[in-house]
Amino acid sequence: MEHPIFQKIEDSNKPDFGDIFSKSFELFKKVWEQALYHVLVTMVAVVPMIILIYIPYIMFALYMAENDGYGHYQQPDIAFFAPVLILYGFVVFIVIFISQAIVLGITAHFLKVLQKEDTGKPENVGGYFDLIKGNYKKLFLLALASFGIALLAILLCYLPIFYVMVPLQLFVLFFAFNPELSVSEIVKASFKLGNKYWLIIFGLTFISSLIAQIGILLCIVGVFFTAYFVHVPMYFLYKDTIGFDSDSDENSLLIS
């Protein structure tokens, strides 16, 4: 039996571009501090992984830069380094997907914070990592799905990437507000809603991304305060098209 979310998408009303931005600015005034905290938490969780990726690369570069004093540099042992490089490449991909899964989980938590602040309901949104606990497999698979879809779009002469970038933006929304959905259902729902309002969502994403970068003008550090603004219009897009009924409001933060 098909999940009710697909019928809600079918029956959804066309979102108002200007109204969404108006409400987004008002809501962001209330949550900018939480937005900053989410950015910092994301950096604390992800930056060490990025550093971990670069340590072997730096060590290899230093090894290759060594010479015997006569200008003779180290020659890599292909028999040894070839499998090591293959293993390193595999580890890099795994770390990237783990990082992306963490980012998705923290972003989903921010969306729940937006819902609580917007609706005024005393919903317990929990900690920053609560949506990751117990859901990591699903988040990891969503990260893989995003990569696979984007890669396929790039291989098809790049132009399709402009099409798929819209539904890819919606993955985290459906995960945050419908955690019971499977990965395939999240992907299907994202493309269904994305297809229906592609131009509006593209415009919201493009302009909100520009606004989110305004913080760069404020001594660069300001981007930490504005970076998460891009998620606010997406929250209102979901609210104005699909909405929150009593069932979705009572969804647990954790999936059994």
C-alpha positions in Angstrom: 0.0 0.0 0.0 1.4 3.4 -1.0 2.3 5.8 1.8 -0.2 8.7 2.3 2.6 11.2 1.7 2.3 10.6 -2.1 -1.4 11.5 -2.1 -0.5 14.7 -0.1 2.0 15.6 -2.8 -0.6 15.0 -5.5 -3.2 17.2 -3.7 -0.7 19.9 -2.6 -1.3 23.6 -3.4 1.2 25.6 -5.4 3.6 27.4 -2.9 3.8 31.2 -3.0 7.4 32.3 -3.8 7.2 35.7 -2.2 5.2 34.6 0.9 7.8 31.8 1.6 10.7 34.3 1.6 8.7 36.7 3.8 8.0 34.1 6.4 11.6 32.7 6.1 13.1 36.1 7.1 10.8 36.4 10.1 11.5 32.9 11.3 15.2 33.2 10.8 15.3 36.2 13.1 14.1 33.8 15.9 16.4 30.9 15.1 19.7 32.5 13.9 21.4 31.5 17.1 20.3 27.9 16.7 21.5 28.1 13.1 24.9 29.1 14.3 25.0 26.3 16.8 24.1 23.8 14.1 26.9 25.1 11.8 29.5 24.8 14.6 28.3 21.3 15.6 28.6 20.3 12.0 32.1 21.6 11.7 33.2 19.9 15.0 31.8 16.6 13.7 33.0 16.8 10.1 36.3 18.7 10.1 38.3 16.1 12.0 37.2 13.5 9.4 38.5 15.8 6.6 41.8 16.2 8.5 42.0 12.5 8.9 41.7 12.1 5.1 44.5 14.5 4.4 47.1 13.1 6.9 48.1 10.1 4.7 48.2 12.4 1.6 50.5 14.8 3.4 52.8 12.0 4.6 53.0 10.6 1.1 53.8 14.0 -0.3 56.6 14.5 2.3 58.0 11.1 1.4 58.1 11.9 -2.3 59.8 15.2 -1.5 62.7 13.6 0.2 66.0 13.4 -1.6 69.5 12.2 -0.9 71.1 15.6 -1.1 72.0 15.2 -4.8 68.6 16.0 -6.2 67.6 12.4 -6.4 64.0 12.1 -5.1 62.3 9.0 -3.8 60.8 6.7 -6.4 57.6 5.1 -5.3 57.4 1.3 -5.2 54.5 0.7 -7.5 53.9 -2.8 -6.2 53.5 -1.4 -2.7 51.8 1.9 -3.4 49.2 0.8 -6.0 47.1 -1.3 -3.6 47.6 1.3 -0.8 46.3 4.0 -3.0 43.3 1.9 -4.0 42.6 1.3 -0.3 43.1 5.0 0.5 40.6 5.9 -2.2 38.1 3.5 -0.8 38.5 4.9 2.7 38.1 8.4 1.4 34.8 7.6 -0.2 33.5 5.9 3.0 34.6 8.9 5.1 32.9 11.3 2.7 29.6 9.3 2.9 29.8 9.1 6.7 30.4 12.9 6.8 27.4 13.5 4.5 25.2 11.2 6.7 26.1 13.2 9.8 25.4 16.5 7.9 22.0 15.2 6.9 21.2 14.2 10.4 22.2 17.6 11.9 20.3 19.4 9.2 17.2 17.3 9.9 17.4 18.3 13.5 17.6 22.0 12.5 14.4 21.5 10.5 12.7 20.1 13.6 13.8 23.1 15.5 12.3 25.3 12.8 9.0 23.4 13.1 9.0 23.8 16.9 9.7 27.5 16.7 7.2 28.1 13.9 4.3 26.1 15.3 4.9 27.0 18.9 4.2 23.4 19.9 6.2 22.1 22.9 7.8 19.3 20.9 11.0 17.8 22.3 13.4 18.0 19.4 16.2 16.4 21.5 19.9 16.8 20.9 21.8 17.6 17.7 22.6 13.9 17.0 19.3 12.4 18.1 18.1 11.9 14.5 21.4 10.1 13.7 21.1 7.6 16.5 19.3 4.5 15.2 18.9 6.0 11.7 22.5 6.0 10.6 22.0 3.2 8.0 19.2 5.1 6.4 21.2 8.4 6.4 24.2 6.6 4.9 22.1 5.1 2.2 20.6 8.5 1.4 24.1 9.9 1.1 24.9 7.1 -1.3 21.7 7.7 -3.3 22.5 11.4 -3.6 26.0 10.6 -4.8 24.8 8.0 -7.3 22.0 10.2 -8.7 24.3 13.2 -9.0 27.1 11.1 -10.6 24.6 9.7 -13.2 23.4 13.2 -14.0 27.0 14.4 -14.5 27.8 11.5 -16.7 24.8 12.5 -18.9 26.6 15.6 -20.1 26.2 17.7 -17.0 22.8 19.3 -18.0 20.7 16.8 -16.0 22.4 17.9 -12.8 20.3 21.1 -12.9 17.2 18.9 -12.9 18.2 16.5 -10.1 19.6 19.2 -7.8 16.1 20.1 -6.9 14.8 16.7 -5.7 18.2 16.1 -4.0 17.5 19.2 -1.8 14.3 17.6 -0.6 15.8 14.3 0.8 16.5 15.8 4.2 12.9 17.3 4.4 11.2 14.0 3.9 13.6 12.3 6.3 13.1 14.9 9.0 9.3 15.0 8.9 8.5 11.4 7.8 11.2 9.3 9.4 9.2 6.2 8.9 9.7 6.4 5.1 12.2 4.0 3.5 15.1 5.3 1.5 13.4 4.4 -1.8 10.2 6.2 -0.6 12.1 9.3 0.3 13.8 9.4 -3.1 10.4 8.8 -4.9 8.6 11.5 -2.8 11.4 14.0 -3.4 11.3 13.6 -7.1 7.5 13.7 -7.1 7.4 17.0 -5.2 10.4 18.3 -7.1 8.9 17.5 -10.5 5.7 19.3 -9.5 7.2 22.5 -8.4 10.7 22.4 -10.0 11.0 26.0 -11.0 9.7 27.4 -7.7 12.1 25.1 -5.7 15.0 25.9 -8.0 14.4 29.6 -7.5 14.0 29.3 -3.7 17.2 27.3 -3.5 19.2 29.6 -5.7 18.2 32.9 -4.0 18.4 31.5 -0.5 21.9 30.1 -1.3 23.0 33.6 -2.3 21.5 35.1 0.8 23.2 32.4 2.9 26.5 33.6 1.5 26.0 37.2 2.6 27.8 36.4 5.8 31.1 36.3 3.8 30.8 40.1 3.5 30.8 40.3 7.3 34.5 39.5 7.8 33.9 36.0 6.4 33.0 34.7 9.9 29.5 36.0 9.4 28.8 33.1 7.1 28.6 30.9 10.1 25.5 32.9 11.1 23.8 32.9 7.7 24.8 29.5 6.2 21.7 27.6 7.5 19.3 30.2 6.1 19.0 28.1 3.0 17.0 25.5 4.9 14.3 27.9 6.1 12.6 28.4 2.7 12.7 24.7 2.2 11.0 24.2 5.5 8.1 26.5 4.5 8.0 24.9 1.1 7.3 21.6 2.8 4.8 23.2 5.2 2.9 25.0 2.5 2.6 22.1 0.1 2.4 19.0 2.3 1.9 20.4 5.8 2.0 18.8 9.2 -1.0 16.7 10.4 -1.4 15.2 13.9 0.4 12.1 12.8 3.5 13.8 11.5 3.6 16.1 14.6 3.7 13.1 16.8 6.4 11.3 14.9 9.2 10.1 17.2 12.7 11.5 16.6 14.0 7.9 16.6 13.0 5.1 14.4 12.8 1.7 15.9 
